[in-house]
Coordinates of C-alpha atoms in Angstrom, one line a residue:
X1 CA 51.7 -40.9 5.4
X2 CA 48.6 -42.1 7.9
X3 CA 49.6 -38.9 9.8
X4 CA 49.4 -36.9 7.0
X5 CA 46.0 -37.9 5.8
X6 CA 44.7 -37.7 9.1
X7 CA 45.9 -33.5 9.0
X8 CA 44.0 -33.2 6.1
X9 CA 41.2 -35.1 7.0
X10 CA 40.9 -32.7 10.4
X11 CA 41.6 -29.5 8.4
X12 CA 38.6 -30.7 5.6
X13 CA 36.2 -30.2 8.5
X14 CA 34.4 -27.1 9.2
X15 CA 35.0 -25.6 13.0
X16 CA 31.5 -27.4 14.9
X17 CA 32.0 -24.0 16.7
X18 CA 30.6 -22.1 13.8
X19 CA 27.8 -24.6 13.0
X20 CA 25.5 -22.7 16.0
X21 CA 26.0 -19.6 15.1
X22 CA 25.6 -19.8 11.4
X23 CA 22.1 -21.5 12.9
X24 CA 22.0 -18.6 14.7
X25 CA 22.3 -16.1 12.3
X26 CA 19.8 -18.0 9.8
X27 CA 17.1 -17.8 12.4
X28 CA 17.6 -14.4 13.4
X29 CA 17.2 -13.5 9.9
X30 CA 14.1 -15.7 9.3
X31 CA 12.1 -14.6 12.1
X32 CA 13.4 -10.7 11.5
X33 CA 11.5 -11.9 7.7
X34 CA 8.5 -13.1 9.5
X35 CA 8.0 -10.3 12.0
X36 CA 8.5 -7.9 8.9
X37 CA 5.8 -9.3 6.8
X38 CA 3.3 -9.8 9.6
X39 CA 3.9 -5.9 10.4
X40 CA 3.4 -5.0 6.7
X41 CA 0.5 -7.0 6.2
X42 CA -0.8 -5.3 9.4
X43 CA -0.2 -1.5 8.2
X44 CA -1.9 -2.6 4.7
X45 CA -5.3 -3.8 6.6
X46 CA -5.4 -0.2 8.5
X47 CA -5.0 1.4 5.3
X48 CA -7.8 -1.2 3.6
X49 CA -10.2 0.0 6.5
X50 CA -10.1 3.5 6.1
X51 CA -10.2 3.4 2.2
X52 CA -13.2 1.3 2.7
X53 CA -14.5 4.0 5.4
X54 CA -14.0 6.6 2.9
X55 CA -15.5 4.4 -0.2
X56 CA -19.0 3.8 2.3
X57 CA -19.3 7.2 2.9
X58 CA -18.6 8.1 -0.6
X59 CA -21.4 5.3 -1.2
X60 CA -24.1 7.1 1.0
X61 CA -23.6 10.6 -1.2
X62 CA -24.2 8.3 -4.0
X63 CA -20.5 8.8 -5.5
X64 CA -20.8 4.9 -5.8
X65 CA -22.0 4.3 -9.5
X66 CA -20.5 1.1 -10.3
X67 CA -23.7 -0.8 -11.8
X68 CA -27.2 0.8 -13.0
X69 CA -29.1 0.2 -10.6
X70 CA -26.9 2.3 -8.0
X71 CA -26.6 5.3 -10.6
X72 CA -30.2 4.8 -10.9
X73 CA -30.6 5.2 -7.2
X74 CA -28.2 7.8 -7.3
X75 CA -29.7 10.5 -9.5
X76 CA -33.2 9.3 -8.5
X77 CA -32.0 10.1 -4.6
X78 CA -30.5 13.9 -6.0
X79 CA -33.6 14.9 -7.7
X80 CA -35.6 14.0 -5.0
X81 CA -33.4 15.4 -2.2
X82 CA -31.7 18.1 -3.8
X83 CA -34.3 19.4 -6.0
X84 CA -37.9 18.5 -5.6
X85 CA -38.3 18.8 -1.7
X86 CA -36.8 22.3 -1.4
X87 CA -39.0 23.6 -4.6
X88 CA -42.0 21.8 -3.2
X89 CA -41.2 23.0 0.6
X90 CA -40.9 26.7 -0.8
X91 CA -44.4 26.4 -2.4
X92 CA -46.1 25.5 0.5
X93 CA -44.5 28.2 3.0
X94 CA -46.2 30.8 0.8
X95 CA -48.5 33.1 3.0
X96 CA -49.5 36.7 3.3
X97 CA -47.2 39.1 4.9
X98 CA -43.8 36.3 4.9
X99 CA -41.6 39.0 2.5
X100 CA -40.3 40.2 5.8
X101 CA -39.0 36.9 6.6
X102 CA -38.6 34.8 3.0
X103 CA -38.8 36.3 -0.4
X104 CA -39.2 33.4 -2.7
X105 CA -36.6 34.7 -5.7
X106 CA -34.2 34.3 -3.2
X107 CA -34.5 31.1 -2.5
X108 CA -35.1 29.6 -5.6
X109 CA -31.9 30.9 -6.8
X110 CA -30.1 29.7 -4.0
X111 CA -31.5 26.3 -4.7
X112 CA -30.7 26.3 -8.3
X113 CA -27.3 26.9 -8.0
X114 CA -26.5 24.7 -5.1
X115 CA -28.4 21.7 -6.8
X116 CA -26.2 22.7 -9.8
X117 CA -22.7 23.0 -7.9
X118 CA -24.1 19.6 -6.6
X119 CA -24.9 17.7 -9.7
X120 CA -21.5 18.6 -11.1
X121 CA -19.9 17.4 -8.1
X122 CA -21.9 14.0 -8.3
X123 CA -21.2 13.8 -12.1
X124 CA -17.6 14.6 -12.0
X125 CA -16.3 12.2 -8.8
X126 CA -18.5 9.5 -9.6
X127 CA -17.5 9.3 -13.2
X128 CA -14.0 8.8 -12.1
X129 CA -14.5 6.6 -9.4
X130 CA -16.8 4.3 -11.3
X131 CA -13.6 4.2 -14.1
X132 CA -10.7 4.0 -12.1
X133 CA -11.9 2.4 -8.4
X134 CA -11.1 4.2 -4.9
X135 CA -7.4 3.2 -4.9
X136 CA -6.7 3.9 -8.7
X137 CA -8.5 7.5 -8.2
X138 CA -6.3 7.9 -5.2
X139 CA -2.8 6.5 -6.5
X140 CA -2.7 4.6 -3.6
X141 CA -1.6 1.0 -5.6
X142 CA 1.1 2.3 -7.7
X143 CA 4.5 1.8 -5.2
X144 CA 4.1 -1.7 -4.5
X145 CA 6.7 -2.7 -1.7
X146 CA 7.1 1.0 -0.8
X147 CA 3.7 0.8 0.2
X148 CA 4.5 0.5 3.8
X149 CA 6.3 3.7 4.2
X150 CA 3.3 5.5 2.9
X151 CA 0.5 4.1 4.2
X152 CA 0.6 5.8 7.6
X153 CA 0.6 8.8 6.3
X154 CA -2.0 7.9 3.7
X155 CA -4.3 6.8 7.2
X156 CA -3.3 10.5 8.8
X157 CA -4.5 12.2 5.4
X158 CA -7.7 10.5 4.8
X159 CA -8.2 11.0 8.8
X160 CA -7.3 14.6 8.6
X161 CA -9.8 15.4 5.1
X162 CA -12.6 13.7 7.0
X163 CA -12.3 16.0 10.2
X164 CA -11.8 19.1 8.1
X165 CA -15.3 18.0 6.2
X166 CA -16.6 18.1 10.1
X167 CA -14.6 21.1 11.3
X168 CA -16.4 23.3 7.7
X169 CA -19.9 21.6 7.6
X170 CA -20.7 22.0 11.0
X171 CA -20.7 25.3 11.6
X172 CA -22.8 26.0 8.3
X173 CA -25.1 23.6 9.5
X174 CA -25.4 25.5 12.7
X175 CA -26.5 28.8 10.8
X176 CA -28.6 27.4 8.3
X177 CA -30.4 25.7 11.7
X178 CA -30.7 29.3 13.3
X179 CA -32.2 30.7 10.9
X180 CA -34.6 27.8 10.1
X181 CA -35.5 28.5 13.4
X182 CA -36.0 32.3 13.1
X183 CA -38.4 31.5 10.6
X184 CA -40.2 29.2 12.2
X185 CA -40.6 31.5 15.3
X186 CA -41.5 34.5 12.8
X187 CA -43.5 33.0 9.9
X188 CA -47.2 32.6 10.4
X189 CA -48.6 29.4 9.4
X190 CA -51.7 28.0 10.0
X191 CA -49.9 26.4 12.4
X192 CA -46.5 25.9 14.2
X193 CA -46.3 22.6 12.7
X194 CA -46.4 23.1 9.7
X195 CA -43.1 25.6 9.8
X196 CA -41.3 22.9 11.6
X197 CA -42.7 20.4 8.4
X198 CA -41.5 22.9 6.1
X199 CA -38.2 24.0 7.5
X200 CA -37.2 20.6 8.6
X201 CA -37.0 19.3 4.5
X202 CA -35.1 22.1 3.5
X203 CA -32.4 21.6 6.4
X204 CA -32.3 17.9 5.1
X205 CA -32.0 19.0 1.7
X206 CA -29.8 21.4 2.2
X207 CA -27.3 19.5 4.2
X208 CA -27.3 16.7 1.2
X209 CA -26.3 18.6 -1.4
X210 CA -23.8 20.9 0.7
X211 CA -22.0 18.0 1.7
X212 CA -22.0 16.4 -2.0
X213 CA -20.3 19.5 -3.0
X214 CA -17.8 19.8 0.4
X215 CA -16.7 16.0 -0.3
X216 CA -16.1 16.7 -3.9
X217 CA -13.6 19.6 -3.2
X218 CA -12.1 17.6 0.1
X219 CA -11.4 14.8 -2.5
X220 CA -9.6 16.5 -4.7
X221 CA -8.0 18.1 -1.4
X222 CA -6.9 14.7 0.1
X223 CA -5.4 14.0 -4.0
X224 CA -3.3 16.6 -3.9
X225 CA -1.9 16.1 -0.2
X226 CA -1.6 12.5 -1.0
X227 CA 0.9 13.3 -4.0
X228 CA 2.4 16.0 -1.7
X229 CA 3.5 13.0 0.3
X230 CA 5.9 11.8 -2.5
X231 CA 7.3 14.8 -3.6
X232 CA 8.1 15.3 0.0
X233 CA 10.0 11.8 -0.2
X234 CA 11.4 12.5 -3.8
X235 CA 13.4 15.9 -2.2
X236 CA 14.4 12.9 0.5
X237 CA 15.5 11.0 -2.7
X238 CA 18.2 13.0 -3.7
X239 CA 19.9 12.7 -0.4
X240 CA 19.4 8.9 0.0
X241 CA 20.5 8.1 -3.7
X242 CA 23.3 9.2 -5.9
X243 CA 22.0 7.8 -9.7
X244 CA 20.9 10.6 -11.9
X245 CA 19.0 7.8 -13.7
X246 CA 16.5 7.0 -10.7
X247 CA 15.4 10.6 -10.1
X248 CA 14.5 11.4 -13.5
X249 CA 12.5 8.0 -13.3
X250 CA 11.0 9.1 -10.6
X251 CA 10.4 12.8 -11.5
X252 CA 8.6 11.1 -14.7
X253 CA 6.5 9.0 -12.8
X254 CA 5.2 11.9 -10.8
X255 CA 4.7 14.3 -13.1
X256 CA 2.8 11.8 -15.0
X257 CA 0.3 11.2 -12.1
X258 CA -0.5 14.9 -11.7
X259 CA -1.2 15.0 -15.2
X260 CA -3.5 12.3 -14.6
X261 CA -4.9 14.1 -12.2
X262 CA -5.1 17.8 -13.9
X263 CA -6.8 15.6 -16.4
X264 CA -9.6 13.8 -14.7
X265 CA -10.1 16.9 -12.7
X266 CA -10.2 19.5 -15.2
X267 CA -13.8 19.4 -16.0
X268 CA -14.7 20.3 -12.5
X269 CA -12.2 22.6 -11.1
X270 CA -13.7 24.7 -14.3
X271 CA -17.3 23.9 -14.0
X272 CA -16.9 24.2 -10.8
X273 CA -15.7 27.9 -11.1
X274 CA -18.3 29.1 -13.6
X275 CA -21.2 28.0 -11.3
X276 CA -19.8 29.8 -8.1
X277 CA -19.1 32.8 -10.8
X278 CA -22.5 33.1 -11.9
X279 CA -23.9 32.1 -8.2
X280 CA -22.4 34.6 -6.8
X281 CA -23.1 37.4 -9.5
X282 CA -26.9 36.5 -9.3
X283 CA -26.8 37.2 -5.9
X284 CA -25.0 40.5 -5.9
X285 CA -27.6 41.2 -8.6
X286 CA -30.9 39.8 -6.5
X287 CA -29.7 41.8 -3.4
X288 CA -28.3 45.1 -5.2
X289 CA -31.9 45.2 -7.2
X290 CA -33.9 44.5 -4.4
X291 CA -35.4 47.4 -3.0
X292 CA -36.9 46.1 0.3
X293 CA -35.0 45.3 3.3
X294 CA -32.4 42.2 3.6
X295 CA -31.8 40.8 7.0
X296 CA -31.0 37.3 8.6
X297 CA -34.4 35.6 7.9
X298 CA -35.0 36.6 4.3
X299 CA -31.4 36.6 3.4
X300 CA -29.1 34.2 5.5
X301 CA -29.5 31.9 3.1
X302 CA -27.2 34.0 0.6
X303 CA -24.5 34.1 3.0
X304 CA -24.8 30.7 4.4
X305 CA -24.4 29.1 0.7
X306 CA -22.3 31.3 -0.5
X307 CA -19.2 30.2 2.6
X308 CA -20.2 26.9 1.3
X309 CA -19.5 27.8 -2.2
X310 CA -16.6 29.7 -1.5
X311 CA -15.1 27.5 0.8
X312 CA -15.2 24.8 -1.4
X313 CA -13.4 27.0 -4.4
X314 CA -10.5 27.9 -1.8
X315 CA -9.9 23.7 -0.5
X316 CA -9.5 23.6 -4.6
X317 CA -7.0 26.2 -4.8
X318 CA -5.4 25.5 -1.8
X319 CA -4.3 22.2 -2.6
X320 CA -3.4 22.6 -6.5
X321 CA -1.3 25.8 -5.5
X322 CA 0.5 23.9 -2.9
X323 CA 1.3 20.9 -5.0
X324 CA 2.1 23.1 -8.2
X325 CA 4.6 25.3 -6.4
X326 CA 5.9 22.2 -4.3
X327 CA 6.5 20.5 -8.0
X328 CA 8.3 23.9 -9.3
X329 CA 10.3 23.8 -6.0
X330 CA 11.8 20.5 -7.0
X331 CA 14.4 22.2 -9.6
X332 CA 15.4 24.6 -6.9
X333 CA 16.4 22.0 -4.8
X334 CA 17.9 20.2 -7.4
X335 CA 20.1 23.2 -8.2
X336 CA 21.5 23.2 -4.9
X337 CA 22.0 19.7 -5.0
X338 CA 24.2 20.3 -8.4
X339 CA 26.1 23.1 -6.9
X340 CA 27.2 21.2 -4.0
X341 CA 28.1 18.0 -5.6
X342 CA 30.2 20.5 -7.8
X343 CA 31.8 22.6 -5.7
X344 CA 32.6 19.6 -3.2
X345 CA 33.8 17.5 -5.8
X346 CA 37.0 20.0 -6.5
X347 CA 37.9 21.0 -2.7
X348 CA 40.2 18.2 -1.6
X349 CA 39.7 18.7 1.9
X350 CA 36.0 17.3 1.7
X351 CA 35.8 13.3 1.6
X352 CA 33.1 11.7 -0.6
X353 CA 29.5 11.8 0.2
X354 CA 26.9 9.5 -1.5
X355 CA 24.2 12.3 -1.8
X356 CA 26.3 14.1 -3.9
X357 CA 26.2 12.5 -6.8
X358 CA 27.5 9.5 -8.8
X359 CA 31.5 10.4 -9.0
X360 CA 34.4 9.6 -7.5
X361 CA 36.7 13.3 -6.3
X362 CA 39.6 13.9 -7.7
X363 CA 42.2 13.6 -4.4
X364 CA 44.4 15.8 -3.2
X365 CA 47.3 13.7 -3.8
X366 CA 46.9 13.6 -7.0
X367 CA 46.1 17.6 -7.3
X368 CA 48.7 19.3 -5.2
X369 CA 51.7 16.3 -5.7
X370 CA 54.3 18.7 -6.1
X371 CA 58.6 18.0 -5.8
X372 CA 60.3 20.9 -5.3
X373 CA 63.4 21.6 -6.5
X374 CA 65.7 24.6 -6.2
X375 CA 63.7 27.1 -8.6
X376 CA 60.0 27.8 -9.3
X377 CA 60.4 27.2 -12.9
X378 CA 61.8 23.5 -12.1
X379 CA 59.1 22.7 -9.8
X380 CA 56.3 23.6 -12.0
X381 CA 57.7 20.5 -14.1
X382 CA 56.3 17.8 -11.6
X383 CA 52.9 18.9 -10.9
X384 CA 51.1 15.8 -11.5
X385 CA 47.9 16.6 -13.1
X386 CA 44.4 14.5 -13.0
X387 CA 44.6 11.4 -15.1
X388 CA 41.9 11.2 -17.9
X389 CA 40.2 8.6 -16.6
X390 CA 39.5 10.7 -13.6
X391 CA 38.5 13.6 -15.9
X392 CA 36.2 11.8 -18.0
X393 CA 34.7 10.5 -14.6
X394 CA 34.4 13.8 -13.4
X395 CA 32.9 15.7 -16.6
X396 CA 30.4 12.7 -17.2
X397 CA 28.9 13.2 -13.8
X398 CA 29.1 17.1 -14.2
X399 CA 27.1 16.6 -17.0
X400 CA 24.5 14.1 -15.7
X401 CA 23.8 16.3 -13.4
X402 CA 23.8 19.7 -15.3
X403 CA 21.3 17.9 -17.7
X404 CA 18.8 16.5 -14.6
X405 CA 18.6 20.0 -13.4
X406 CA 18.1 21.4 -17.1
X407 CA 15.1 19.1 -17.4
X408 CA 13.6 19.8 -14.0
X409 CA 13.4 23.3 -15.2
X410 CA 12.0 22.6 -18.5
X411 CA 9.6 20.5 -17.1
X412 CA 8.0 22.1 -13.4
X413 CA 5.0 20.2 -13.7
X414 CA 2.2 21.0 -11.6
X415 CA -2.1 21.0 -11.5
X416 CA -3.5 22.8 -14.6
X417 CA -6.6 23.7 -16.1
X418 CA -6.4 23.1 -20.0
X419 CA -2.7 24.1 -20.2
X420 CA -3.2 26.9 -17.4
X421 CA -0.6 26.3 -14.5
X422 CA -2.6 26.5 -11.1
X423 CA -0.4 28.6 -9.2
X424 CA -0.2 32.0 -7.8
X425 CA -0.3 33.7 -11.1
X426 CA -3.7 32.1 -11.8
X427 CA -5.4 33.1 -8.6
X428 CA -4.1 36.7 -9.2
X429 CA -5.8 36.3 -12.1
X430 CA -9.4 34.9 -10.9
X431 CA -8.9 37.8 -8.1
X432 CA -9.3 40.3 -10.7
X433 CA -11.8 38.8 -13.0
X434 CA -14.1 38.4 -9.6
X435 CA -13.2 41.9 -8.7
X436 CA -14.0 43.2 -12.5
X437 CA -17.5 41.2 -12.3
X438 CA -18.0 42.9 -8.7
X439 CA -17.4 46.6 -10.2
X440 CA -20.1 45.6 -13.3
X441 CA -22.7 44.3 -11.2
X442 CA -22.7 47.6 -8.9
X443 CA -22.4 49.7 -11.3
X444 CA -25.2 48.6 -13.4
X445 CA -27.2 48.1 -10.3
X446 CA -26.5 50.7 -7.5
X447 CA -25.3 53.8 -9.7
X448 CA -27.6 53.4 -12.4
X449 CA -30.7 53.1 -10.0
X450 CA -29.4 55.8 -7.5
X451 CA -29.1 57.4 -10.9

């Protein structure tokens, strides 16, 4: 009996071998935790600096309205800047003989419609930053613990928007400095001077409100690329995960933002393209009409604004094309996905895969279990067919799947403009309403006068 409880007592206790390990294990673990969170919390700081980067430089263009006194400040800096030292500049470099080198029609239409492509890039971004906050405007927030495999490349994008700013101001600045300096060399003034006091303003001036309208564009730019980094990880999705449930969750929450985003952009993608319309038109009209000669001094000014113009309309384009057609791609993939995960789930030589959807294959045991016997008529007695459980299994994955590829097609989501898909459709469309509004201009200017 004593031996007997002293057995059990000696079984009762755990091995003191295991006690170090399990120790082991628990540390491991907790400083795997540790070294985790530290590494997150790192990665979220980067991404904290160069949002704040971005929302200081925003700040100096006077995209920072939060409170009056900076919208004040704002608009007060615009009219200034953008509009009253260019007009006054161009009234004082009047002189005798300067229509060889500046015609003043010119360049107050050039000023007029950059100051207006300006003020609708101020009132447009700042309205929505002022609403919704830099990280809101950018859906930067909205993913929570995922946050950390994003936020290098949300760093890489905002990086990569700010150097192609650079990479398409620069060189415009560098023309619009030659040919300040043309003029300067070639005007007559009282004095030298006074060109460089003249030209000088309307570089400033010009450089303001070309880079209000640049950033503008590049914003809505670094939007689109940033939502092009999770569609890139929803196609990943539907290898990683095998519930039809999470990807239409998932599809809904990113269609939803680029409706958000169609929506708070709307306003000045269209704006945006009437005032480069008509810009452009008035020009083609000023310079068709014009029956003196147009070279580099009197006239670089046309071509120097309208890159800028133009160039902003394309980075526009660009980026709601690439995300419309990369939504619309989604179903195509998810096709594929459907065929394979049908196709596989009938060939009994293929083992399961995860990624191809929520169902179990019917084995080939169970399909080809067949006891011959001395005829074919007796042995086509014991083919053992799939049980119903197994067919009910199959068919209510099937159709899972059938209908999360029926509603990716019925819904392709995508930018658009009041209903109007951005896509390649749409700018074969703009294409030929430019090229119509070319034609008219030249024909009521260049055959009716050579007329």
């Amino acid at each position: 009996m004593g031996d007997n409880t002293q057995l059990r007592s000696d079984e009762e206790q755990p091995p003191p071998a295991q006690i170090p390990l399990l120790s082991s294990n628990l540390q491991n673990d907790a400083v795997g935790g540790l070294h985790q969170r530290q590494q997150e919390i790192r990665t979220s700081n980067r991404l904290d600096d160069s949002l704040e980067y971005l929302e200081r430089f925003l700040t100096c263009l006077g995209f920072n309205q939060s409170s009056l006194l900076s919208f004040s400040l704002s608009w007060a800096a615009f009219t200034v800047v953008g509009v009253l030292v260019p007009v006054l500049a161009l009234e004082l470099s009047q002189c005798d003989g300067c229509e060889m080198y500046q015609i003043k029609n010119f360049e107050v239409g050039i000023v007029a419609s950059q100051a207006c492509l300006a003020a609708v890039s101020l009132f447009c971004i700042s309205f929505n930053l002022r609403k919704y906050g830099i990280r809101r405007f950018l859906f930067v927030d909205r993913y929570g613990d995922q946050m950390v495999r994003f936020t290098d490349l949300y760093i890489k994008q905002i990086a990569a928007s700010m150097r192609l700013l650079i990479w398409w101001l620069l060189p415009c600045f560098i023309l619009k400095t030659a040919r300040e300096v043309i003029r300067i060399l070639y005007v007559q003034h009282d004095s030298r001077w006074i060109s460089v006091a003249i030209s000088v303003p309307l570089t400033l001036s010009w450089t303001y409100v070309s880079t209000i309208s640049l950033s503008a564009s590049i914003l809505f730019h670094l939007l689109c690329n940033l939502q092009f980094i999770h569609f890139d990880d929803y196609a990943k999705l539907l290898e990683r995960e095998s519930d039809v449930m999470v990807f239409i969750e998932e599809h809904i929450r990113l269609r939803y933002h680029l409706s958000k985003i169609s929506h708070r952009f709307r306003i000045f993608l269209l704006l945006q393209f009437l005032v480069v319309t008509i810009s452009q038109v008035v020009t083609l009209f000023q310079t068709t009409v014009y029956s003196g000669m147009i070279n580099l001094s009197n006239g670089g000014d046309f071509a120097i604004s309208a890159i800028v113009q133009v160039v902003g309309i394309i980075l526009c384009l660009h980026a709601a094309t690439r995300i419309s057609h990369r939504a619309q791609g989604i179903a195509s993939f998810a096709c594929r996905w459907h065929a394979l995960a049908t196709c596989t789930s009938t060939d009994a030589c293929l083992r399961h895969s995860n990624s191809l959807g929520s169902m179990e294959p019917l084995s080939q045991s169970n399909l080809l279990d067949i006891s011959f016997s001395e005829s074919d008529l007796d042995s086509m007695d014991y083919i053992a067919m799939p049980t119903t459980t197994q067919l009910a299994s199959y068919m209510s994955s099937y159709h899972r799947r059938q209908a999360f590829v029926m509603y990716l097609q019925a819904n392709p989501g995508g930018i658009t403009i009041f209903g109007w898909t951005v896509d390649r459709g749409l700018i074969n469309t703009i294409f030929f309403l430019e090229l119509t509004l070319v034609t008219f201009v030249l024909g009521q200017t260049v055959v009716f006068n050579s007329a």
